[in-house]
Amino acid sequence: MNAASPYFGQIINLLAAILLLLSFAMLSQRRILSLIDLFMAQGAVLCASTAVVAYATGQNHLYVSAGITLLLKVMLLPWILHRLIRRLNVKWDVETLINIPTTMLIGIVLVIFAFNLALPISQLAGTITRSTLGIAMAAVLLAFLMMITRSKAVPQVIGFLSMENGLFFAATSATYGMPMVVELGIALDVLVGMVILGVFFFQIREQFDSLDIRHLEQLKDD
Amino acid sequence: MQDALAAPLAIDWLLALVLCWLLLGLAGMVAQRNLRYVARTLFPLGAAVGLAIAGVAFAALGEVPETVVLPLGLPDLPFHLRLDSLSALFLVILGGIAAGISIYAAGYLRKGEGTAPGLQCLQYHIFLASMALVLLADDAYAFMVAWELMALSSFFLVTSDHRNPEIRRAGYLYLLIAHIGAIGILLSFGVLQGGNDMAASNGVSDYTFAHMRMMHPDGFWATAAFGLALFGFGAKAGLVPLHVWLPEAHPAAPSPVSAMMSAVMLKTAIYGFLRVSFDLLQTRLWWWGVVVLMLGLFTALFGVIFSAVQTDMKRLLAYSSIENIGLLFVGIGLALTFDGFDMTILAALALTAVLYHCLNHAAFKSLLFLATGAVLHATKERSLGKLGGLIHKMPWVAWLSLLGVLASAGLPPLNGFVSEWLLLQSFLFTPGLPHGYINMLIPVAAAAVALTAAIAGYAMVKFFGIIFLGQPREERLAEAHDAGLLERIAMIWLGGLCVALGIFPVFVIEQLDAVTQLLVGTGLGAAVRSGGWLLLAPVSENRASYEPLVFLLVILAVGAATFMLVRRFWHGRVRITGAWDCGWTLQSARMQDTSEGFGQPLRQVFSPFYRMTREEPGSFDKAPRYSIVVEDHFWYWLYLPVARAADMGTRMVAFLQQGRISVYLLYSFVTLIVLLFLIRG
């Protein structure tokens, strides 16, 4: 650990705060295109914070993680999503199942819960990033909440990807990242999941002429 | 494996033969619809393999147990196999009976009946091989794999005529109860394993039977393991109240399959129960024996009184199988009780009766099922009410089933008598038990066993009399034809087994000695050997003895003497004329005693046991009809309530399934939050 570590700690905290803010922004964002931009920004923040942690602690493998994040979450996935949106022609505003203010209130409760939860763990952890664990968990829960409250398929997938961001951030903050193999595996999973879900979008639209997942309720077997 | 290569052990031969069965099954898939190839080539080869298995296993009786580890199965979890006297005995049953049934099936398979012959050949041989593996398995994993394979292959055999919804329903019921039973067995093995990881300390892996033998569970856990095994194996054997699948599945299956299931598959359940209770469990409590005894007794009585009122010949035999399973459990219960009081010689006697009865029941019940198959093919009729007088058209089948019927009714000098006699003998020794209540209970039980034997005789008279004697009740019965050559050979083989097992009990008991030595530490071999070849005196000559050959000779001599005397003194004048025709002209074959009529007295006596719906004609009906349906109380008291409860439960669970992704996500979310909250607190 080098001498400038207090500054690094502050930078990481700042980035974590931005991450949480972005999560809230995604929760309240109605337009899909802006949602993708927010997702991209979240990826960029994640990449930056990982790189800072790597520099501050000298954990070289975290540079690789940061690189993967940059490639996958800042470039590849947003590009795929943009392309999907163009192909599917779904630029309209997102409908939510619960109205936005209520969602935000629930989100605040979740953040308090997450901080409360992370308190004993971060006391145990010896990493410089330990104070950000609560934020990481809050990001996971907020992304989950977003998946629940959206009724269209594309925002749900973005929620899923954002949840993965939160998990990644939690891993970096608690233990300086997962083993390389696991990280590569997860990256591949996310990519493949995205491709499969993309195929699903087309199938769903072909079947119901819409991407509203409420149509899927008809599939239930009585 | 090294020394296995040097000199093949008996178990290696057995495995090779089991492999032959599997290969024969696969060979059937090559030309599925070619009946000549499948029936005339593959099935007789399968019979030869069966005989070879019986031979090898017979040679292995009483030898040192052999073990082998197969490099199959999951990583670090290979199949352990072991051949000891108990498995050898049941392999003898499997091989010997399979030889007969395969030959029969070779003549029985027809074109266009349900599943293609080649596919049936595959299912049948997988069924045989899986039963052999059940008997050889030496760890819980291999046992369960073979056990499930057996259940599945037999399920497909039962439903070979799957276009009939009744048969599909019977098959489903069978599969359901088989799986519920399998859960019991699995849990029992789990309890036997002991739950702790001992692999490191003693060098045996956790779920092998060798490991289970080393465990000494305390009273509670031993009872749990025993109770679960009783439940699981009882479901497979058809112990009341888990018997309901048996009278449905046996009539639904093709006759060779019903024969195989009744004769051998039910015995694998007996084998498993003996294996768990006498071999694997090191702790045994005497009162288990009383529980098993009472359950067995009830099963036997229940089976036999239902058997006597059936109107479908295969259902009659199925209920008779339930009765015999009950008798086997009675014997096991007695053996457990004696063993619990350290009366090993008496435990050996009861156990000998059980093992002997396994052999006997396998022989005569397969013979009878094959006979019903022959009748079914000749007449297309299963209902007793439409048969009759077939002894004229089908003399071979009739006389051979007479053998089976006599054996089943327990008449000397055939085999059924020997084992039932042994069983009653072991009852007679119970006054020695050091426990007052059991001493009072046992005579009642003995009387019930005697009653069971008597009603079994009644049911068998009904079976034989209604099918083969009297006048044909339908005109088209005149076109019935006798069984083909292969079918005859098979039935002669099984009938011969019945006679041989009845005439040479001393020899058989000497062979069973090895098994009882293994299970309770002593046997009757020495005792019976001292009596010489002719005299069977299981415990001591002063108590009771039985000389089957002498008995047979006396019967033959009396028969011959009567014949001679009648010939000598018969005047030879016969006048054939229409006697005083008091309504004789109006009498038809339909007026003979029917199967319903024959069963009526028992229906009257045991009416609380049956659930009867009777429809009687009124006095002025133009077309009077009489119908009676006899059903099982258990179906209404136990199975339907359980089914309704399961239905309601699933409806409530189905309420959770809204079909909305948001709701499903909410479930995960709430679960996550609750779990996080819990681990925090």
mmCIF file of C-alpha atoms in Angstrom, chain A residues 97 110 113 116-117 119-120 137 140-141 144-145 147-148 150 156 213-214 216-217 220-221, chain B residues 654-655 657-669 672-674 676-677 679-680:
data_model
loop_
_atom_site.group_PDB
_atom_site.id
_atom_site.type_symbol
_atom_site.label_atom_id
_atom_site.label_comp_id
_atom_site.label_asym_id
_atom_site.label_seq_id
_atom_site.Cartn_x
_atom_site.Cartn_y
_atom_site.Cartn_z
ATOM 1 C CA LEU A 97 -45.576 -1.211 -13.202
ATOM 2 C CA LEU A 110 -33.224 -0.864 0.156
ATOM 3 C CA PHE A 113 -31.023 -2.043 4.420
ATOM 4 C CA ASN A 116 -27.060 -1.929 7.595
ATOM 5 C CA LEU A 117 -26.295 -5.372 6.219
ATOM 6 C CA LEU A 119 -21.735 -2.928 8.324
ATOM 7 C CA PRO A 120 -20.480 -6.051 10.148
ATOM 8 C CA MET A 137 -25.012 -4.379 -2.359
ATOM 9 C CA VAL A 140 -27.411 -5.089 -6.737
ATOM 10 C CA LEU A 141 -30.711 -4.641 -4.933
ATOM 11 C CA PHE A 144 -33.131 -6.173 -8.993
ATOM 12 C CA LEU A 145 -35.882 -3.714 -8.123
ATOM 13 C CA MET A 147 -36.101 -5.693 -13.142
ATOM 14 C CA ILE A 148 -39.240 -6.157 -11.073
ATOM 15 C CA ARG A 150 -40.321 -2.706 -15.617
ATOM 16 C CA GLN A 156 -35.352 -5.892 -17.712
ATOM 17 C CA ILE A 213 -43.741 -9.153 -21.183
ATOM 18 C CA ARG A 214 -47.257 -8.987 -19.805
ATOM 19 C CA LEU A 216 -46.222 -13.848 -21.527
ATOM 20 C CA GLU A 217 -48.895 -14.294 -18.870
ATOM 21 C CA LYS A 220 -49.434 -20.044 -18.258
ATOM 22 C CA ASP A 221 -50.888 -23.501 -18.257
ATOM 23 C CA ALA B 654 -50.332 -23.298 -8.465
ATOM 24 C CA PHE B 655 -51.725 -20.056 -7.082
ATOM 25 C CA GLN B 657 -47.623 -19.420 -10.455
ATOM 26 C CA GLN B 658 -49.190 -16.228 -11.799
ATOM 27 C CA GLY B 659 -47.392 -16.296 -15.109
ATOM 28 C CA ARG B 660 -46.016 -12.776 -14.589
ATOM 29 C CA ILE B 661 -42.278 -12.375 -14.738
ATOM 30 C CA SER B 662 -42.367 -9.428 -12.343
ATOM 31 C CA VAL B 663 -44.060 -11.589 -9.723
ATOM 32 C CA TYR B 664 -41.519 -14.358 -10.176
ATOM 33 C CA LEU B 665 -38.719 -11.840 -9.847
ATOM 34 C CA LEU B 666 -40.395 -10.491 -6.755
ATOM 35 C CA TYR B 667 -40.315 -13.989 -5.238
ATOM 36 C CA SER B 668 -36.555 -14.195 -5.727
ATOM 37 C CA PHE B 669 -36.148 -10.671 -4.469
ATOM 38 C CA LEU B 672 -32.984 -12.756 -1.101
ATOM 39 C CA ILE B 673 -33.945 -9.954 1.286
ATOM 40 C CA VAL B 674 -35.277 -12.372 3.897
ATOM 41 C CA LEU B 676 -29.885 -11.550 3.946
ATOM 42 C CA PHE B 677 -31.859 -10.351 6.918
ATOM 43 C CA ILE B 679 -27.894 -14.207 8.158
ATOM 44 C CA ARG B 680 -27.381 -10.751 9.518
#
